[in-house]
């Protein structure tokens, strides 16, 4: 809705063809081909899989159609808008170390549950996190690249590691909220109590509730509105034969990288609630009401 509203504000005559691939790369390929057949001038592509989506970009370019890579980088695109993904990883790593130090820990084992091995963004999150954790004084005991960002696969892997890492485990780096949820389920199922600090990303509602209850240390909030509005502005420019407005470059693609924000129990009101991303009533449902009150979220 934010993207569509911004396009209509800039170009009342522009038609928007919307498709949702439901995390299915093959389905997204078909949807892109259908959009090209229908005469799309610009594809705004939130790729399911950054590598396979290069075929979509090549097909579009072969027909003279511009491609904006939205949120997930795809090589060869005409423009890329997202958040500074290495910064995301740095913030996650720093937040994990800060949470550990606040708990009086200065050494111990960390496990890393990264994103999909086929996702360029996941590689950036991982690199950013390593830049902090590798010199933190904590030991990265085990590491996993999660196929398809699957929470179930993250949970299964975490379960498989418990016997080896349980005694010395002090923290879990999880690249997003889905993998964090899987890791936390594994830790709880394995009787780990108290839970170690666990990171996340995306500010999913379930993750915000885990942050409030203390099951998750932090998440990363990436405000949708400025990202959608930037994509819309540049899509309209490209559709009209104009140039994009960018602030940087990623692998030869003009880019705009927005600033991510760490969300902890202490700043939920000042970030996601203040932005209208969630209402307090969305967050503070029955079982979380007492934790919300204790955290001053009302």
XYZ file of N, CA and C in Angstrom, residues 112-270:
477
model
N 26.329 -19.169 15.761
C 25.813 -18.246 14.752
C 24.861 -18.981 13.821
N 23.637 -18.490 13.744
C 22.642 -19.027 12.815
C 22.409 -17.951 11.766
N 23.064 -18.119 10.633
C 23.020 -17.123 9.563
C 21.822 -17.363 8.652
N 21.672 -16.476 7.670
C 20.582 -16.604 6.714
C 20.919 -17.558 5.584
N 20.130 -17.485 4.536
C 20.258 -18.416 3.417
C 21.581 -18.247 2.674
N 22.223 -19.350 2.315
C 23.488 -19.261 1.576
C 23.326 -18.703 0.164
N 22.091 -18.605 -0.337
C 21.873 -18.052 -1.683
C 21.425 -16.591 -1.645
N 21.428 -15.982 -0.464
C 20.939 -14.611 -0.302
C 22.119 -13.669 -0.084
N 22.307 -12.725 -1.012
C 23.413 -11.768 -0.894
C 23.294 -10.946 0.383
N 22.075 -10.617 0.788
C 21.889 -9.870 2.032
C 22.411 -10.663 3.221
N 22.135 -11.966 3.230
C 22.572 -12.812 4.340
C 24.088 -12.804 4.464
N 24.773 -12.774 3.333
C 26.242 -12.711 3.359
C 26.710 -11.416 4.007
N 25.998 -10.321 3.747
C 26.355 -9.040 4.355
C 26.082 -9.037 5.854
N 24.930 -9.588 6.268
C 24.639 -9.662 7.703
C 25.746 -10.443 8.413
N 26.111 -11.557 7.807
C 27.121 -12.456 8.381
C 28.473 -11.749 8.498
N 28.864 -11.058 7.426
C 30.149 -10.351 7.441
C 30.154 -9.257 8.500
N 29.050 -8.528 8.593
C 28.961 -7.468 9.593
C 29.039 -8.011 11.005
N 28.342 -9.112 11.252
C 28.359 -9.720 12.583
C 29.750 -10.243 12.929
N 30.392 -10.908 11.967
C 31.746 -11.421 12.210
C 32.725 -10.294 12.527
N 32.543 -9.136 11.900
C 33.473 -8.024 12.134
C 33.465 -7.597 13.599
N 32.364 -7.857 14.287
C 32.256 -7.536 15.714
C 32.595 -8.747 16.578
N 32.000 -9.880 16.273
C 32.115 -11.052 17.148
C 33.505 -11.671 17.132
N 34.191 -11.596 15.985
C 35.514 -12.224 15.879
C 36.533 -11.607 16.831
N 36.302 -10.368 17.223
C 37.256 -9.691 18.116
C 36.627 -9.357 19.471
N 35.536 -10.060 19.802
C 34.765 -9.716 21.003
C 35.271 -10.374 22.278
N 36.130 -11.394 22.133
C 36.552 -12.154 23.305
C 35.704 -13.393 23.529
N 34.586 -13.494 22.801
C 33.748 -14.692 22.859
C 34.147 -15.643 21.727
N 33.861 -16.920 21.893
C 34.258 -17.940 20.921
C 33.064 -18.368 20.075
N 33.222 -18.298 18.759
C 32.171 -18.812 17.874
C 32.363 -20.324 17.785
N 31.523 -21.034 18.494
C 31.690 -22.476 18.653
C 31.178 -23.247 17.437
N 30.116 -22.756 16.832
C 29.523 -23.430 15.671
C 28.750 -22.402 14.866
N 28.579 -22.692 13.579
C 27.955 -21.724 12.673
C 27.172 -22.477 11.599
N 26.037 -21.896 11.196
C 25.135 -22.577 10.256
C 24.519 -21.557 9.313
N 24.569 -21.842 8.010
C 23.865 -21.038 7.009
C 22.527 -21.718 6.744
N 21.444 -21.060 7.073
C 20.114 -21.668 7.104
C 19.461 -21.692 5.723
N 19.285 -22.864 5.108
C 18.642 -22.911 3.787
C 17.261 -22.255 3.808
N 17.026 -21.376 2.854
C 15.717 -20.724 2.689
C 15.283 -19.914 3.913
N 16.215 -19.582 4.792
C 15.870 -18.849 6.023
C 14.834 -19.631 6.856
N 14.834 -20.936 6.774
C 13.782 -21.748 7.385
C 13.892 -21.796 8.915
N 12.872 -21.313 9.638
C 12.892 -21.426 11.100
C 12.978 -22.877 11.567
N 12.313 -23.779 10.852
C 12.347 -25.196 11.233
C 13.754 -25.771 11.109
N 14.457 -25.389 10.030
C 15.826 -25.886 9.851
C 16.765 -25.272 10.890
N 16.518 -24.012 11.237
C 17.312 -23.379 12.292
C 17.089 -24.097 13.620
N 15.842 -24.440 13.899
C 15.526 -25.146 15.141
C 16.186 -26.521 15.169
N 16.090 -27.244 14.062
C 16.680 -28.584 13.994
C 18.192 -28.522 14.190
N 18.833 -27.527 13.562
C 20.285 -27.404 13.712
C 20.647 -27.055 15.145
N 19.914 -26.123 15.746
C 20.206 -25.731 17.124
C 20.049 -26.922 18.054
N 19.024 -27.725 17.825
C 18.823 -28.940 18.629
C 20.018 -29.881 18.493
N 20.561 -29.977 17.273
C 21.684 -30.892 17.025
C 22.968 -30.431 17.702
N 23.035 -29.149 18.048
C 24.252 -28.598 18.646
C 24.225 -28.584 20.172
N 23.051 -28.784 20.750
C 22.913 -28.556 22.188
C 23.861 -29.396 23.031
N 24.011 -30.668 22.692
C 24.870 -31.518 23.520
C 26.314 -31.055 23.478
N 26.733 -30.502 22.339
C 28.127 -30.065 22.188
C 28.380 -28.700 22.819
N 27.380 -27.817 22.775
C 27.641 -26.433 23.198
C 26.951 -26.036 24.495
N 26.038 -26.859 24.964
C 25.140 -26.433 26.041
C 25.868 -25.884 27.263
N 26.898 -26.563 27.710
C 27.529 -26.164 28.969
C 28.215 -24.807 28.886
N 28.785 -24.488 27.702
C 29.510 -23.223 27.596
C 28.784 -22.144 26.826
N 27.546 -22.416 26.395
C 26.823 -21.480 25.536
C 26.387 -20.244 26.314
N 26.786 -19.075 25.796
C 26.377 -17.825 26.453
C 25.518 -16.941 25.559
N 25.551 -17.152 24.222
C 24.781 -16.286 23.339
C 24.519 -16.924 21.992
N 23.448 -16.469 21.334
C 23.083 -16.972 20.006
C 22.907 -15.793 19.061
N 23.705 -15.789 17.997
C 23.480 -14.835 16.912
C 22.512 -15.484 15.937
N 21.316 -14.932 15.821
C 20.345 -15.377 14.815
C 20.138 -14.219 13.854
N 20.227 -14.495 12.558
C 20.245 -13.429 11.557
C 18.899 -12.751 11.368
N 17.803 -13.462 11.678
C 16.492 -12.804 11.583
C 15.562 -13.381 12.641
N 14.361 -12.821 12.712
C 13.441 -13.225 13.771
C 12.918 -14.643 13.584
N 12.803 -15.090 12.338
C 12.353 -16.455 12.097
C 13.336 -17.478 12.635
N 14.622 -17.288 12.310
C 15.640 -18.215 12.815
C 15.797 -18.071 14.327
N 15.596 -16.858 14.840
C 15.640 -16.655 16.293
C 14.547 -17.472 16.973
N 13.341 -17.442 16.399
C 12.242 -18.217 16.969
C 12.545 -19.703 16.985
N 13.159 -20.193 15.900
C 13.550 -21.594 15.844
C 14.594 -21.940 16.893
N 15.589 -21.055 17.043
C 16.649 -21.286 18.027
C 16.089 -21.293 19.445
N 15.206 -20.342 19.730
C 14.635 -20.240 21.078
C 13.789 -21.471 21.396
N 13.033 -21.950 20.409
C 12.243 -23.170 20.612
C 13.152 -24.354 20.935
N 14.286 -24.440 20.237
C 15.238 -25.533 20.490
C 15.845 -25.422 21.885
N 16.210 -24.202 22.271
C 16.814 -23.991 23.589
C 15.830 -24.345 24.701
N 14.598 -23.900 24.537
C 13.581 -24.217 25.550
C 13.314 -25.717 25.594
N 13.219 -26.327 24.409
C 12.979 -27.766 24.341
C 14.106 -28.575 24.953
N 15.319 -28.003 24.896
C 16.485 -28.685 25.456
C 16.727 -28.373 26.917
N 15.819 -27.618 27.521
C 15.927 -27.331 28.947
C 16.955 -26.279 29.306
N 17.341 -25.441 28.357
C 18.308 -24.377 28.651
C 17.590 -23.266 29.416
N 18.023 -23.029 30.645
C 17.378 -22.042 31.506
C 18.405 -21.492 32.486
N 18.623 -20.187 32.521
C 17.930 -19.171 31.727
C 18.388 -19.189 30.263
N 17.558 -18.617 29.403
C 17.932 -18.528 27.994
C 19.088 -17.555 27.819
N 20.026 -17.862 26.918
C 21.072 -16.890 26.593
C 20.489 -15.779 25.721
N 21.151 -14.630 25.626
C 20.679 -13.590 24.705
C 20.666 -14.111 23.265
N 19.581 -13.801 22.548
C 19.412 -14.205 21.153
C 19.084 -12.957 20.339
N 19.760 -12.782 19.209
C 19.486 -11.627 18.347
C 18.388 -11.969 17.344
N 18.036 -10.998 16.511
C 17.048 -11.209 15.459
C 17.074 -10.045 14.488
N 16.077 -9.997 13.625
C 15.958 -8.925 12.636
C 14.574 -8.995 11.994
N 14.018 -7.858 11.690
C 12.751 -7.667 10.961
C 11.630 -7.119 11.829
N 11.820 -7.088 13.144
C 10.792 -6.558 14.049
C 9.440 -7.230 13.823
N 9.456 -8.552 13.645
C 8.199 -9.298 13.549
C 7.459 -9.201 14.881
N 6.138 -9.242 14.822
C 5.345 -9.078 16.039
C 5.713 -10.115 17.097
N 5.849 -11.373 16.687
C 6.203 -12.424 17.649
C 7.559 -12.145 18.291
N 8.475 -11.558 17.515
C 9.800 -11.243 18.049
C 9.727 -10.089 19.042
N 8.920 -9.080 18.733
C 8.751 -7.967 19.672
C 8.191 -8.492 20.991
N 7.261 -9.410 20.905
C 6.704 -10.004 22.124
C 7.751 -10.831 22.864
N 8.629 -11.497 22.125
C 9.724 -12.244 22.779
C 10.711 -11.287 23.440
N 10.949 -10.148 22.808
C 11.844 -9.148 23.402
C 11.250 -8.651 24.720
N 9.952 -8.369 24.717
C 9.289 -7.882 25.930
C 9.326 -8.928 27.037
N 9.112 -10.191 26.670
C 9.079 -11.252 27.685
C 10.471 -11.681 28.137
N 11.504 -11.250 27.396
C 12.872 -11.584 27.771
C 13.447 -12.790 27.060
N 12.673 -13.415 26.176
C 13.186 -14.584 25.453
C 14.176 -14.197 24.355
N 14.048 -12.999 23.814
C 14.929 -12.514 22.740
C 15.508 -11.175 23.169
N 16.806 -10.979 22.932
C 17.465 -9.762 23.414
C 17.133 -8.543 22.569
N 17.069 -8.731 21.250
C 16.889 -7.587 20.358
C 16.403 -8.050 18.998
N 15.890 -7.094 18.251
C 15.611 -7.295 16.837
C 16.088 -6.046 16.108
N 16.095 -6.099 14.803
C 16.479 -4.940 13.988
C 15.246 -4.473 13.230
N 14.958 -3.183 13.372
C 13.796 -2.577 12.718
C 14.249 -1.848 11.467
N 13.593 -2.176 10.363
C 13.871 -1.515 9.092
C 12.563 -0.875 8.629
N 12.496 0.430 8.759
C 11.249 1.152 8.487
C 10.839 0.966 7.027
N 9.631 0.477 6.813
C 9.151 0.157 5.467
C 8.858 1.412 4.647
N 8.329 2.440 5.291
C 7.838 3.611 4.554
C 8.922 4.274 3.700
N 10.077 4.647 4.257
C 11.084 5.293 3.405
C 11.611 4.394 2.296
N 11.673 3.090 2.549
C 12.145 2.155 1.526
C 11.137 2.073 0.375
N 9.854 1.956 0.721
C 8.810 1.872 -0.304
C 8.726 3.165 -1.111
N 8.829 4.296 -0.421
C 8.725 5.589 -1.109
C 9.912 5.827 -2.034
N 11.096 5.391 -1.615
C 12.282 5.530 -2.462
C 12.144 4.667 -3.714
N 11.677 3.434 -3.535
C 11.485 2.542 -4.689
C 10.461 3.121 -5.654
N 9.388 3.677 -5.117
C 8.333 4.251 -5.958
C 8.855 5.440 -6.754
N 9.563 6.320 -6.087
C 10.110 7.514 -6.750
C 11.010 7.126 -7.917
N 11.871 6.159 -7.693
C 12.809 5.769 -8.742
C 12.155 4.907 -9.821
N 11.125 4.148 -9.465
C 10.386 3.384 -10.476
C 9.687 4.325 -11.451
N 9.081 5.374 -10.916
C 8.406 6.362 -11.772
C 9.424 7.054 -12.677
N 10.593 7.387 -12.109
C 11.640 8.037 -12.907
C 12.089 7.137 -14.059
N 12.335 5.862 -13.769
C 12.783 4.929 -14.807
C 11.697 4.689 -15.855
N 10.448 4.600 -15.411
C 9.344 4.368 -16.347
C 9.206 5.521 -17.333
N 9.579 6.713 -16.870
C 9.496 7.894 -17.729
C 10.761 8.164 -18.515
N 11.698 7.219 -18.476
C 12.947 7.390 -19.216
C 13.994 8.207 -18.499
N 13.748 8.488 -17.214
C 14.689 9.295 -16.439
C 15.734 8.449 -15.734
N 16.497 9.119 -14.883
C 17.576 8.460 -14.145
C 17.175 8.273 -12.686
N 17.815 7.312 -12.036
C 17.555 7.087 -10.614
C 18.341 8.092 -9.782
N 17.879 8.278 -8.557
C 18.591 9.101 -7.581
C 19.171 8.160 -6.545
N 20.491 8.074 -6.488
C 21.137 7.127 -5.576
C 22.154 7.849 -4.712
N 22.538 7.190 -3.612
C 23.514 7.790 -2.705
C 24.808 6.992 -2.633
N 24.813 5.782 -3.209
C 26.017 4.962 -3.157
C 25.969 3.955 -4.306
N 26.849 2.967 -4.241
C 26.972 1.973 -5.303
C 27.254 0.628 -4.652
N 26.585 -0.418 -5.112
C 26.887 -1.772 -4.637
C 27.134 -2.660 -5.840
N 28.357 -3.135 -5.955
C 28.734 -4.033 -7.054
C 28.312 -3.489 -8.413
N 28.516 -2.192 -8.592
C 28.220 -1.562 -9.867
C 26.776 -1.142 -10.064
N 25.931 -1.355 -9.059
C 24.511 -0.983 -9.152
C 24.263 0.273 -8.314
N 23.724 1.349 -8.923
C 23.384 2.540 -8.131
C 22.435 2.147 -6.998
N 22.713 2.638 -5.795
C 21.991 2.132 -4.624
C 21.682 3.228 -3.615
N 20.662 2.978 -2.830
C 20.376 3.764 -1.637
C 20.246 2.784 -0.484
N 21.053 2.990 0.549
C 21.055 2.105 1.710
C 20.602 2.899 2.929
N 19.475 2.519 3.476
C 18.882 3.221 4.608
C 19.443 2.688 5.925
N 19.203 3.438 7.013
C 19.788 3.095 8.310
C 18.876 2.172 9.120
N 19.371 1.004 9.513
C 18.599 0.116 10.387
C 18.679 0.585 11.842
N 17.743 0.115 12.666
C 17.667 0.536 14.071
C 17.546 -0.697 14.967
N 18.351 -0.737 16.019
C 18.239 -1.807 17.013
C 17.017 -1.543 17.893
N 16.213 -2.574 18.100
C 15.071 -2.461 19.008
C 15.275 -3.424 20.177
N 15.247 -2.861 21.376
C 15.280 -3.646 22.609
C 14.040 -3.285 23.429
N 13.922 -3.893 24.569
C 12.791 -3.609 25.449
C 12.707 -2.115 25.777
N 13.872 -1.454 25.810
C 13.928 -0.064 26.263
C 13.434 0.954 25.243
N 13.427 0.623 23.947
C 13.065 1.654 22.958
C 11.919 1.255 22.029
N 11.144 0.256 22.414
C 9.999 -0.162 21.591
C 9.033 0.999 21.368
N 8.749 1.762 22.422
C 7.802 2.881 22.304
C 8.327 3.960 21.363
N 9.643 4.182 21.381
C 10.241 5.273 20.595
C 10.496 4.894 19.139
